[in-house]
Coordinates of C-alpha atoms in Angstrom, one line a residue:
Chain L
M68 CA 0.0 0.0 0.0
T69 CA 1.0 3.6 -0.4
I70 CA 1.7 5.5 2.9
Q71 CA 3.2 8.7 4.0
L72 CA 5.9 9.1 6.6
T73 CA 6.3 12.6 7.9
I74 CA 9.8 12.9 9.4
R75 CA 11.2 15.7 11.5
R76 CA 14.6 16.4 10.1
Q77 CA 17.4 18.6 11.4
A78 CA 21.0 19.2 10.2
P79 CA 23.6 20.2 12.8
N80 CA 23.1 23.8 13.9
K81 CA 20.2 24.3 11.6
S82 CA 16.4 24.6 12.2
A83 CA 14.3 21.6 12.3
Y84 CA 11.6 21.0 9.6
W85 CA 9.1 18.3 8.6
Q86 CA 9.6 16.3 5.4
T87 CA 7.0 14.0 4.0
F88 CA 8.0 10.8 2.1
E89 CA 5.5 8.7 0.2
L90 CA 6.3 5.1 -0.2
E91 CA 4.9 1.8 -1.4
I92 CA 5.3 -0.8 1.4
D93 CA 3.7 -3.9 2.9
P94 CA 1.9 -2.6 6.1
S95 CA 2.8 -5.7 8.0
L96 CA 6.4 -4.5 8.0
T97 CA 7.9 -2.3 10.7
I98 CA 8.5 1.5 10.9
L99 CA 12.2 0.7 10.8
D100 CA 11.7 -1.2 7.5
A101 CA 10.0 1.9 6.2
L102 CA 12.9 4.1 7.3
I103 CA 15.4 1.7 5.7
Q104 CA 13.5 1.8 2.5
I105 CA 13.5 5.6 2.4
K106 CA 17.2 5.7 3.2
G107 CA 18.0 3.1 0.5
Y108 CA 15.7 4.4 -2.3
Q109 CA 14.7 8.0 -1.7
D110 CA 17.1 9.9 0.5
G111 CA 20.4 8.5 1.6
S112 CA 21.1 11.4 3.9
L113 CA 18.3 10.5 6.3
S114 CA 20.0 9.6 9.6
F115 CA 18.7 7.2 12.3
R116 CA 20.2 4.6 14.6
K117 CA 19.5 0.9 14.2
N118 CA 21.1 -2.4 14.9
C119 CA 19.4 -5.6 15.8
R120 CA 16.0 -4.9 14.2
N121 CA 14.5 -7.2 16.8
T122 CA 13.7 -5.3 20.1
I123 CA 16.9 -6.4 21.7
C124 CA 19.5 -3.6 21.3
G125 CA 17.3 -0.5 21.9
S126 CA 19.1 1.6 19.2
C127 CA 16.1 2.7 17.2
A128 CA 14.0 4.5 19.9
M129 CA 12.3 7.6 18.5
T130 CA 9.1 9.4 18.7
I131 CA 6.4 7.7 16.6
N132 CA 3.0 9.2 16.4
G133 CA 3.6 11.4 19.4
R134 CA 5.1 8.9 21.9
S135 CA 8.5 7.2 22.3
A136 CA 8.7 3.7 20.8
L137 CA 11.1 1.4 19.1
A138 CA 10.9 1.6 15.3
C139 CA 11.6 -2.1 15.0
Q140 CA 8.8 -3.0 17.3
Q141 CA 5.9 -1.1 15.8
S142 CA 4.2 -2.3 12.7
I143 CA 3.1 0.1 9.9
R144 CA -0.5 -1.1 10.1
T145 CA -0.7 -0.5 13.9
E146 CA 0.8 3.0 13.6
L147 CA -1.6 3.9 10.8
A148 CA -4.4 2.9 13.1
N149 CA -2.8 5.0 15.9
S150 CA -2.3 8.1 13.8
P151 CA -4.7 11.0 14.2
V152 CA -3.9 11.9 10.5
P153 CA -5.2 9.4 7.9
N154 CA -2.6 7.3 6.1
Q155 CA 0.2 9.2 7.6
I156 CA 2.7 8.4 10.3
A157 CA 4.7 11.1 12.1
I158 CA 8.3 10.3 13.1
A159 CA 10.5 12.6 15.3
P160 CA 13.6 12.2 17.4
L161 CA 13.4 11.1 21.0
G162 CA 12.4 14.0 23.3
N163 CA 14.5 15.5 26.1
L164 CA 17.8 15.0 24.3
P165 CA 19.6 17.3 21.8
V166 CA 19.4 16.3 18.2
L167 CA 22.7 15.5 16.4
K168 CA 21.1 14.9 13.0
D169 CA 17.5 14.0 12.0
L170 CA 16.5 11.1 14.3
V171 CA 19.9 10.7 16.0
V172 CA 20.1 12.3 19.4
D173 CA 23.0 12.9 21.7
M174 CA 22.5 10.5 24.6
S175 CA 25.4 11.8 26.8
D176 CA 23.0 13.0 29.5
F177 CA 21.2 9.7 29.5
W178 CA 24.4 7.8 30.1
Q179 CA 25.8 10.2 32.6
K180 CA 22.7 10.0 34.7
L181 CA 22.8 6.2 34.6
S182 CA 26.3 6.4 35.9
A183 CA 25.2 8.8 38.7
V184 CA 23.1 6.0 40.4
N185 CA 26.2 3.8 40.7
P186 CA 24.6 1.1 38.5
Y187 CA 26.7 -1.9 39.5
V188 CA 26.2 -4.6 42.1
S189 CA 28.4 -3.5 45.1
T190 CA 29.5 -6.4 47.1
A191 CA 31.4 -6.1 50.3
A192 CA 34.4 -7.4 48.4
R193 CA 34.5 -6.7 44.8
Q194 CA 37.6 -8.8 44.6
V195 CA 37.0 -12.1 42.9
P196 CA 35.6 -14.4 45.7
E197 CA 36.4 -18.0 46.4
R198 CA 33.0 -19.0 45.0
E199 CA 30.3 -17.3 43.1
F200 CA 27.8 -14.9 44.8
L201 CA 24.9 -17.2 44.9
Q202 CA 21.3 -16.0 44.5
S203 CA 18.1 -18.0 45.1
P204 CA 15.6 -18.2 42.2
S205 CA 13.1 -16.3 44.3
D206 CA 15.6 -13.5 44.9
R207 CA 16.5 -13.5 41.2
A208 CA 12.8 -13.2 40.3
K209 CA 12.7 -9.8 42.1
L210 CA 15.0 -8.4 39.4
N211 CA 12.9 -9.7 36.4
A212 CA 11.1 -6.5 35.5
S213 CA 14.0 -4.1 36.0
G214 CA 16.4 -6.5 34.4
N215 CA 14.5 -6.4 31.2
C216 CA 15.8 -2.8 30.5
I217 CA 17.6 -2.4 27.1
L218 CA 18.5 1.2 27.8
C219 CA 16.8 2.4 24.7
G220 CA 15.9 5.9 26.1
A221 CA 12.2 5.7 25.3
C222 CA 11.2 6.5 28.9
Y223 CA 13.7 9.3 29.2
G224 CA 12.5 10.9 26.0
A225 CA 8.9 10.9 27.3
C226 CA 9.6 11.9 30.9
N227 CA 7.7 15.0 32.1
A228 CA 10.1 15.6 35.0
V229 CA 13.2 15.5 32.9
D230 CA 11.6 18.0 30.6
V231 CA 11.5 20.7 33.2
N232 CA 14.2 19.6 35.6
P233 CA 17.5 18.6 34.0
N234 CA 18.8 17.4 37.4
F235 CA 16.3 14.6 37.6
V236 CA 18.2 11.4 36.8
G237 CA 15.3 9.9 34.9
P238 CA 13.2 6.8 34.9
H239 CA 15.9 4.6 33.2
A240 CA 18.4 5.4 36.0
L241 CA 15.9 4.9 38.8
A242 CA 14.7 1.6 37.3
K243 CA 18.3 0.5 37.4
A244 CA 18.6 1.8 40.9
A245 CA 15.6 -0.2 42.0
R246 CA 17.2 -3.3 40.5
L247 CA 20.2 -2.8 42.7
V248 CA 18.2 -2.0 45.8
A249 CA 16.3 -5.2 45.2
D250 CA 19.4 -7.3 44.5
S251 CA 20.2 -9.7 47.4
R252 CA 23.9 -9.6 46.5
D253 CA 24.2 -5.8 46.9
S254 CA 25.8 -4.6 50.2
E255 CA 25.1 -0.9 49.9
T256 CA 21.4 -0.7 50.1
D257 CA 21.3 2.0 52.9
Q258 CA 23.8 4.2 51.0
R259 CA 21.8 3.8 47.8
L260 CA 18.5 4.7 49.4
A261 CA 20.1 7.8 51.0
Q262 CA 21.4 8.8 47.6
Y263 CA 18.1 8.3 45.8
N264 CA 16.1 10.0 48.5
T265 CA 16.2 13.6 47.1
A266 CA 13.4 16.0 46.2
T267 CA 14.6 17.0 42.7
S268 CA 17.3 14.7 41.3
G269 CA 16.1 11.4 42.9
V270 CA 12.9 9.5 43.3
W271 CA 10.8 12.4 44.6
G272 CA 11.5 14.4 41.5
C273 CA 9.2 12.0 39.6
T274 CA 5.8 13.5 38.9
R275 CA 4.1 10.2 38.3
C276 CA 2.9 11.0 34.8
F277 CA 3.0 7.3 33.8
N278 CA 4.6 8.1 30.5
C279 CA 7.5 5.8 31.2
N280 CA 5.2 2.9 32.0
T281 CA 3.2 3.6 28.9
V282 CA 6.1 3.7 26.4
C283 CA 8.6 1.1 27.8
P284 CA 8.9 -1.4 25.0
V285 CA 10.0 -4.3 27.3
G286 CA 7.8 -4.1 30.4
V287 CA 10.3 -2.6 32.9
Q288 CA 7.5 -0.3 34.2
P289 CA 9.9 2.3 35.5
L290 CA 7.3 4.2 37.5
D291 CA 6.5 1.0 39.4
R292 CA 10.2 0.5 40.1
I293 CA 10.4 4.1 41.3
S294 CA 7.5 3.3 43.7
E295 CA 9.5 0.4 45.0
I296 CA 12.5 2.5 45.9
K297 CA 10.1 4.9 47.7
Q298 CA 8.6 2.0 49.5
A299 CA 12.1 0.9 50.7
I300 CA 12.9 4.5 51.8
L301 CA 9.6 4.9 53.7
A302 CA 10.0 1.4 55.3
R303 CA 13.4 2.4 56.7
S304 CA 12.3 5.8 57.8
T305 CA 11.0 6.7 61.3
T306 CA 8.4 9.3 62.2
A307 CA 11.2 11.7 63.1
T308 CA 13.0 11.3 59.8
R309 CA 9.8 11.5 57.9
N310 CA 9.0 14.8 59.6
Q311 CA 12.3 16.3 58.7
D312 CA 12.0 15.9 55.0
R313 CA 9.2 17.5 52.9
P314 CA 8.5 14.7 50.3
L315 CA 8.4 12.1 53.1
R316 CA 6.3 14.4 55.3
H317 CA 3.9 14.7 52.4
R318 CA 3.3 10.9 52.5
Q319 CA 3.2 10.8 56.3
V320 CA 0.7 13.7 56.5
L321 CA -1.6 12.3 53.8
L322 CA -1.8 9.0 55.6
E323 CA -2.4 10.7 59.0
L324 CA -5.2 12.9 57.6
V325 CA -6.9 10.0 56.0
K326 CA -6.8 8.1 59.3
E327 CA -8.2 11.2 61.1
G328 CA -10.9 12.1 58.6
G329 CA -11.3 9.5 55.9
W330 CA -11.0 12.3 53.4
V331 CA -8.1 14.7 53.4
D332 CA -8.7 17.9 55.3
E333 CA -7.1 20.3 53.0
R334 CA -7.0 23.1 55.6
Q335 CA -4.5 20.9 57.4
F336 CA -2.6 19.5 54.5
G337 CA -0.6 22.5 53.3
L338 CA 0.2 23.7 56.8
R339 CA 1.4 20.3 57.9
V340 CA 3.3 19.3 54.7
V341 CA 4.8 22.7 53.7
G342 CA 4.6 24.5 57.0
N343 CA 5.6 21.4 59.2
R344 CA 3.0 22.6 61.8
F345 CA 4.4 26.1 61.8
R346 CA 8.0 24.8 62.5
D347 CA 9.0 25.8 58.9
V348 CA 8.4 29.5 58.9
G349 CA 9.5 29.9 55.3
G350 CA 7.1 27.2 54.3
V351 CA 4.2 28.9 56.1
V352 CA 5.1 32.2 54.5
S353 CA 5.3 30.6 51.0
L354 CA 1.7 29.4 51.5
A355 CA 0.3 32.7 52.5
P356 CA -0.4 34.1 49.0
L357 CA -2.2 30.9 48.0
G358 CA -4.3 30.8 51.2
W359 CA -5.2 34.5 50.8
R360 CA -6.1 34.0 47.1
L361 CA -8.4 31.0 48.0
L362 CA -10.0 32.9 50.8
R363 CA -10.6 36.0 48.7
R364 CA -12.3 33.9 45.9
G365 CA -14.4 31.9 48.4
K366 CA -12.4 28.7 47.5
F367 CA -10.7 28.1 50.9
P368 CA -12.4 25.2 52.6
L369 CA -13.6 26.7 55.8
R370 CA -15.3 23.5 57.0
F371 CA -14.4 19.9 56.8
E372 CA -16.7 16.9 57.2
K373 CA -15.3 13.5 58.1
S374 CA -16.3 10.5 56.0
A375 CA -19.0 8.5 57.7
G376 CA -16.6 5.5 57.3
Q377 CA -13.7 7.3 59.1
A378 CA -13.5 4.8 62.1
Q379 CA -13.5 1.9 59.7
I380 CA -10.8 3.3 57.4
K381 CA -8.6 4.2 60.4
A382 CA -9.0 0.6 61.6
V383 CA -8.1 -0.8 58.2
I384 CA -4.9 1.4 57.9
T385 CA -3.9 0.7 61.4
A386 CA -4.2 -3.1 60.8
L387 CA -2.1 -2.7 57.6
Q388 CA 0.6 -0.7 59.5
Q389 CA 0.8 -3.4 62.1
K390 CA 1.7 -6.0 59.5
Q391 CA 5.5 -6.0 59.1
P392 CA 6.8 -3.9 56.2
S393 CA 9.3 -5.7 54.1
S394 CA 12.8 -4.5 54.7
K395 CA 13.8 -5.2 51.1
I396 CA 11.7 -4.6 48.0
Chain P
M168 CA -34.7 5.8 28.9
S169 CA -34.5 4.9 32.6
A170 CA -32.2 6.9 34.8
L171 CA -28.5 6.1 34.8
R172 CA -27.5 5.3 38.4
Y173 CA -24.0 5.5 39.9
A174 CA -22.4 5.2 43.3
Y175 CA -21.0 8.7 43.5
Y176 CA -17.4 8.9 44.9
P177 CA -16.9 12.7 45.5
G178 CA -13.2 12.6 46.4
C179 CA -11.3 14.9 48.7
V180 CA -10.7 18.0 46.5
A181 CA -14.3 18.3 45.4
Q182 CA -15.2 18.5 49.1
G183 CA -12.3 20.9 49.8
A184 CA -10.7 23.5 47.6
C185 CA -12.8 22.7 44.5
R186 CA -16.3 22.5 45.9
E187 CA -17.5 24.0 42.7
L188 CA -16.8 20.6 41.1
D189 CA -19.1 18.8 43.5
L190 CA -21.7 21.5 43.0
S191 CA -21.6 21.3 39.3
T192 CA -21.6 17.5 39.1
R193 CA -24.7 17.4 41.3
A194 CA -26.2 20.2 39.3
I195 CA -25.9 18.5 35.9
A196 CA -26.8 15.0 37.0
P197 CA -30.6 15.4 37.1
L198 CA -30.6 17.3 33.8
L199 CA -28.8 14.3 32.2
N200 CA -31.2 11.8 33.9
I201 CA -28.3 10.6 36.1
E202 CA -29.0 9.5 39.7
L203 CA -26.1 9.8 42.1
V204 CA -26.1 7.7 45.2
E205 CA -23.3 9.2 47.3
L206 CA -20.7 6.9 48.9
K207 CA -20.8 8.6 52.3
E208 CA -18.5 6.0 53.9
A209 CA -15.8 6.1 51.2
S210 CA -12.3 7.4 51.9
C211 CA -9.5 9.1 50.0
C212 CA -7.9 7.0 47.3
G213 CA -4.4 8.1 48.3
S214 CA -3.9 10.1 45.1
G215 CA -1.2 7.8 43.9
T216 CA 0.9 8.1 47.1
F217 CA -0.4 5.1 49.0
K218 CA 1.4 2.7 46.8
E219 CA 4.6 4.4 47.7
N220 CA 4.0 3.0 51.2
S221 CA 3.0 -0.3 49.9
W222 CA 0.9 -1.9 47.1
L223 CA -1.1 -3.5 49.8
L224 CA -2.1 -0.1 51.3
E225 CA -3.3 1.3 48.0
D226 CA -5.1 -1.9 47.0
T227 CA -6.8 -2.5 50.4
V228 CA -8.1 1.1 50.9
N229 CA -9.5 1.2 47.4
A230 CA -10.8 -2.4 47.5
R231 CA -12.9 -1.1 50.4
N232 CA -14.1 1.9 48.3
I233 CA -15.0 -0.4 45.4
A234 CA -16.8 -2.8 47.7
L235 CA -19.0 0.0 49.0
A236 CA -20.2 0.5 45.4
E237 CA -20.6 -3.3 45.0
Q238 CA -22.9 -3.4 48.0
L239 CA -25.2 -1.0 46.1
T240 CA -24.7 -3.0 42.9
L241 CA -23.8 0.2 41.1
P242 CA -20.8 1.3 39.1
L243 CA -18.5 3.6 41.1
L244 CA -18.5 7.1 39.5
T245 CA -15.5 9.4 39.9
H246 CA -15.1 13.0 38.6
C247 CA -11.4 13.3 39.2
S248 CA -8.8 11.9 36.8
T249 CA -6.5 10.9 39.7
C250 CA -9.3 9.1 41.7
Q251 CA -10.3 7.4 38.5
G252 CA -6.7 6.2 37.6
V253 CA -6.0 5.0 41.2
I254 CA -9.3 3.3 41.9
G255 CA -9.8 2.1 38.4
H256 CA -6.3 0.6 38.3
V257 CA -6.8 -1.1 41.7
D258 CA -10.0 -2.6 40.3
E259 CA -8.3 -4.0 37.2
R260 CA -5.3 -5.3 39.2
L261 CA -7.5 -7.1 41.7
K262 CA -9.7 -8.6 38.9
T263 CA -6.5 -10.0 37.4
F264 CA -5.3 -11.2 40.8
Q265 CA -8.6 -13.0 41.5
R266 CA -7.4 -15.3 38.7
D267 CA -3.6 -15.2 39.1
R268 CA -2.9 -14.5 42.7
P269 CA -6.1 -15.3 44.7
E270 CA -4.1 -15.5 47.9
Y271 CA -3.4 -11.7 47.6
V272 CA -7.0 -10.8 47.2
A273 CA -7.8 -13.1 50.2
E274 CA -5.2 -11.2 52.3
I275 CA -7.0 -7.9 51.4
N276 CA -10.4 -9.3 52.2
Q277 CA -9.2 -10.8 55.4
V278 CA -8.1 -7.3 56.6
L279 CA -11.3 -5.7 55.4
T280 CA -13.7 -8.3 57.0
Q281 CA -11.7 -8.3 60.2
Q282 CA -12.4 -4.5 60.4
G283 CA -16.1 -4.9 59.6
C284 CA -15.9 -3.9 56.0
A285 CA -17.5 -5.7 53.0
P286 CA -15.0 -7.8 51.0
Y287 CA -13.9 -6.9 47.5
Q288 CA -15.7 -9.1 44.9
G289 CA -14.8 -7.7 41.6
T290 CA -18.4 -7.3 40.5
T291 CA -18.6 -3.7 39.5
E292 CA -16.7 -1.2 37.4
V293 CA -15.1 2.2 38.1
K294 CA -15.8 5.0 35.6
H295 CA -15.2 8.7 35.3
L296 CA -18.0 11.1 34.7
L297 CA -16.5 11.8 31.2
W298 CA -16.8 8.2 30.3
A299 CA -20.3 8.0 31.7
I300 CA -21.3 10.9 29.6
V301 CA -19.7 9.7 26.4
G302 CA -20.2 5.9 26.9
D303 CA -23.4 5.5 28.9
L304 CA -25.4 8.6 28.2
G305 CA -24.1 9.0 24.7
L306 CA -23.2 12.2 22.8
E307 CA -26.5 12.2 21.0
R308 CA -28.5 12.5 24.2
L309 CA -26.2 15.1 25.5
R310 CA -26.7 17.1 22.3
D311 CA -30.4 16.8 22.6
R312 CA -30.3 18.4 26.1
V313 CA -28.2 21.4 25.2
R314 CA -30.2 24.6 25.9
R315 CA -27.3 27.0 25.4
P316 CA -25.0 26.0 22.6
L317 CA -21.5 27.1 23.4
T318 CA -20.7 28.4 19.9
E319 CA -17.8 30.8 19.7
L320 CA -16.1 29.1 22.7
R321 CA -12.7 27.6 22.0
C322 CA -12.0 24.9 24.5
A323 CA -8.7 23.2 25.2
A324 CA -8.9 19.9 27.0
F325 CA -6.5 19.0 29.8
Y326 CA -7.1 15.3 30.5
G327 CA -4.8 14.5 33.5
C328 CA -2.2 11.7 33.5
Y329 CA -4.2 9.3 35.6
L330 CA -7.2 9.3 33.3
L331 CA -5.1 8.3 30.3
R332 CA -2.3 6.2 31.6
A333 CA -2.8 4.7 35.1
Q334 CA -5.1 2.0 33.9
E335 CA -3.8 -0.6 31.5
R336 CA -7.1 -0.8 29.6
L337 CA -9.2 2.2 28.8
P338 CA -12.9 1.6 28.0
F339 CA -12.7 3.5 24.7
D340 CA -10.3 6.4 24.7
H341 CA -6.8 6.3 23.3
P342 CA -4.0 7.0 25.9
I343 CA -1.8 8.9 23.4
H344 CA -4.5 10.6 21.2
P345 CA -7.6 10.8 23.3
T346 CA -10.7 12.4 21.8
S347 CA -13.5 12.0 24.4
M348 CA -13.2 15.5 25.8
E349 CA -13.1 17.0 22.4
Q350 CA -16.2 15.0 21.5
V351 CA -18.0 16.5 24.5
F352 CA -16.9 20.0 23.4
E353 CA -18.4 19.4 19.9
A354 CA -21.6 18.0 21.4
V355 CA -22.2 21.1 23.4
G356 CA -21.4 23.4 20.5
A357 CA -17.9 24.5 21.5
T358 CA -14.8 24.4 19.3
P359 CA -12.0 22.0 20.4
V360 CA -8.5 23.4 20.5
V361 CA -5.9 20.7 20.1
Y362 CA -2.5 21.9 21.5
E363 CA 0.8 20.3 22.6
G364 CA 0.7 19.1 26.1
R365 CA -3.0 18.4 26.5
T366 CA -2.2 14.8 27.6
Q367 CA 0.8 15.7 29.7
C368 CA 1.4 16.4 33.4
C369 CA 0.2 19.6 35.2
G370 CA 3.0 19.3 37.8
W371 CA 0.6 19.1 40.8
P372 CA 2.1 15.9 42.4
I373 CA 5.5 17.6 43.1
S374 CA 4.2 21.1 43.8
S375 CA 4.7 20.9 47.6
Y376 CA 8.4 20.4 47.4
A377 CA 9.7 20.8 43.8
T378 CA 7.6 23.9 43.3
A379 CA 9.7 25.5 40.5
A380 CA 9.6 22.3 38.4
S381 CA 5.9 21.9 39.0
F382 CA 5.2 25.5 37.9
A383 CA 7.4 25.2 34.9
M384 CA 5.3 22.2 33.8
A385 CA 2.1 24.0 34.3
A386 CA 3.4 27.1 32.5
Q387 CA 4.2 25.0 29.4
R388 CA 0.6 23.7 29.3
L389 CA -1.0 27.1 29.9
Q390 CA 1.2 28.9 27.4
S391 CA 0.7 26.2 24.7
A392 CA -3.1 26.4 25.1
I393 CA -3.0 30.2 25.0
A394 CA -0.8 30.1 21.8
S395 CA -3.4 27.8 20.2
G396 CA -6.1 30.4 20.7
A397 CA -8.0 28.7 23.6
D398 CA -10.6 30.8 25.5
C399 CA -10.3 28.3 28.4
I400 CA -8.9 25.0 29.5
V401 CA -11.5 22.4 30.5
T402 CA -10.3 19.6 32.8
P403 CA -11.8 16.4 34.2
C404 CA -9.3 16.6 37.1
P405 CA -9.6 18.9 40.2
L406 CA -5.9 18.4 41.1
C407 CA -4.9 19.6 37.6
H408 CA -7.4 22.4 38.3
L409 CA -5.7 23.4 41.5
N410 CA -2.3 23.7 39.8
L411 CA -3.6 25.4 36.7
D412 CA -6.1 27.7 38.3
A413 CA -5.3 28.3 42.0
R414 CA -1.6 28.6 41.4
Q415 CA -1.8 30.4 38.1
P416 CA -0.8 33.8 39.5
E417 CA 2.4 32.3 40.9
I418 CA 3.1 30.4 37.7
A419 CA 2.6 33.6 35.7
Q420 CA 5.1 35.3 38.1
Q421 CA 7.7 32.6 37.6
V422 CA 7.6 32.8 33.8
G423 CA 7.2 36.6 33.8
V424 CA 4.2 36.8 31.5
A425 CA 0.5 37.4 32.1
L426 CA -1.6 34.3 31.6
N427 CA -5.2 34.8 32.8
L428 CA -6.5 31.6 31.2
P429 CA -9.8 30.5 32.8
I430 CA -9.8 26.8 33.9
L431 CA -13.2 25.1 33.9
H432 CA -14.2 21.7 35.4
L433 CA -15.8 19.4 32.9
P434 CA -19.3 19.4 34.5
Q435 CA -19.2 23.2 34.6
L436 CA -18.8 23.4 30.8
V437 CA -21.6 20.8 30.4
G438 CA -23.7 22.7 32.9
L439 CA -23.4 26.0 31.0
A440 CA -24.6 24.2 27.8
L441 CA -27.5 22.7 29.7
G442 CA -28.6 26.2 30.6
L443 CA -27.5 26.4 34.2
S444 CA -26.4 29.7 35.6
P445 CA -22.7 30.5 36.5
E446 CA -23.7 30.6 40.2
E447 CA -25.3 27.2 40.1
L448 CA -22.0 25.9 38.7
G449 CA -19.7 27.8 41.1
L450 CA -18.1 29.6 38.2
R451 CA -17.5 32.7 40.3
K452 CA -15.3 30.8 42.7
H453 CA -12.2 30.4 40.6
V454 CA -8.9 32.1 41.2
V455 CA -8.6 33.0 37.6
S456 CA -11.8 34.8 36.7
T457 CA -14.1 32.9 34.3
Q458 CA -15.8 36.2 33.3
P459 CA -14.2 36.3 29.8
V460 CA -15.8 32.9 29.1
L461 CA -19.1 33.9 30.5
A462 CA -19.0 37.2 28.5
K463 CA -18.5 35.2 25.3
L464 CA -21.7 33.4 26.1
G465 CA -23.5 36.6 26.8
L466 CA -23.7 35.9 30.6

């Protein structure tokens, strides 16, 4: 069939533009096959990365019809069905990374941020031991999802947090971090959790937009892995440490308020999370304009009504808290 | 057609800083032949943070919420993208686990029944007001009830992450290229404005501690909608509303440009088309004045 591929092209230090190619192709083939056909028969200057053609190497990640995907994994037929424009498929480079040429991006930041999480199993003695570091099948099974990662960059290119905060290490790095926190052979769990427990560069910088889970081509589910690191941080924290730190306090206060009221009493939420019950004067002051604005427009919730099921939900949460939290993911 | 009945889950924000959402949902329901049975014993879904304590916490709290609707043999109706994504995802997880990990569902039900709650059975469904309007009521019936066509109004949808991507299966919309909001806009006579960022994050979840990043995210959405010629953003999520409306003056200050883009809740827009007054829909209780929108409609 005849289809159109609209490709975002860019030469080094030049402005980007869209170019449409029309080609005759079997729709059961992949987007990568279509790109190879264009490069071979229409425009040899079209640049893109590829290698295995089989969802193993992760080289051909790009933006296809508005979301990150592997060109070798998506069929032309599926993408035609996905496209908001009839008979046309839009191809652009991965987001959040500078373009070198056409669909080839500079992945330096991606690799540097991966390095930043210390992505190696750290044993007490990295020297070659007398015998192997053994791992039970059930402990190995904990690494299945994160171990699938092929470092293609699809999640990083789609990440809302990276887009606005260049310090955020990204879903790929945190999925790898979760794999190491969960690894029974790793001996630096506490140091790792302390390192990942930061409001902007680490796990709390994630805004839970779910893009990484949606686009991951191999089921790593990076957001779920980030949640597991947060679970490990919260499981090791105490009431005192949770109160010292605003992202942790956010979680602590939400749970307290739900136990107290069933619903969240928003009059309390900001004051306790940001203001730390008036202990954080700067925090309280920062809330003042918002509070005043809400009051002035009649939006500030002056009253709060508990849920009729408050006692029950409190009992349920208390029962869950009394169950032992797992010390490892 | 007999009335559509739902177990109405109001959520925290519609009972707190966005009461106009609760007001407008209740106001449009009778006009659309929808009966809402409020879940007075329900609790907060955790807004996506309960799973950061443990999967078991998020699953159990929301299994209880779903079980309350099951007791009424009604679908649970949300009007918040976040509540929908969290509770809807728990429902689909637990339905899968009933087959694949029944011992996990049994663990949840043991906690629930020991505390006097009904157990989760997996016998109902969780749906957002948007899906109820498009899927259950139908756009034709909505169109028939329009008393004040919103012609001239250019509306930009802001879906909210959880409505599109928290659940693995959506009943009919597309997670990357959704159209249900735009379909509603057309049914009420308004013009949909498609702009970059309409399916992305508003920044709310990190606003309490990574405020600059949160505001930068919101600013991108607002500026993109404005550049596309929108008169207003319409959202099915009150948490998005809080960041985009209540914090819009601070966002404008951060980016150094005036924004003044009104942000409407979905049932407010529908209510205007059904002929309700701005007061009945709480449209005077926004931080960013909705007057330019009302003026365009001659109100």
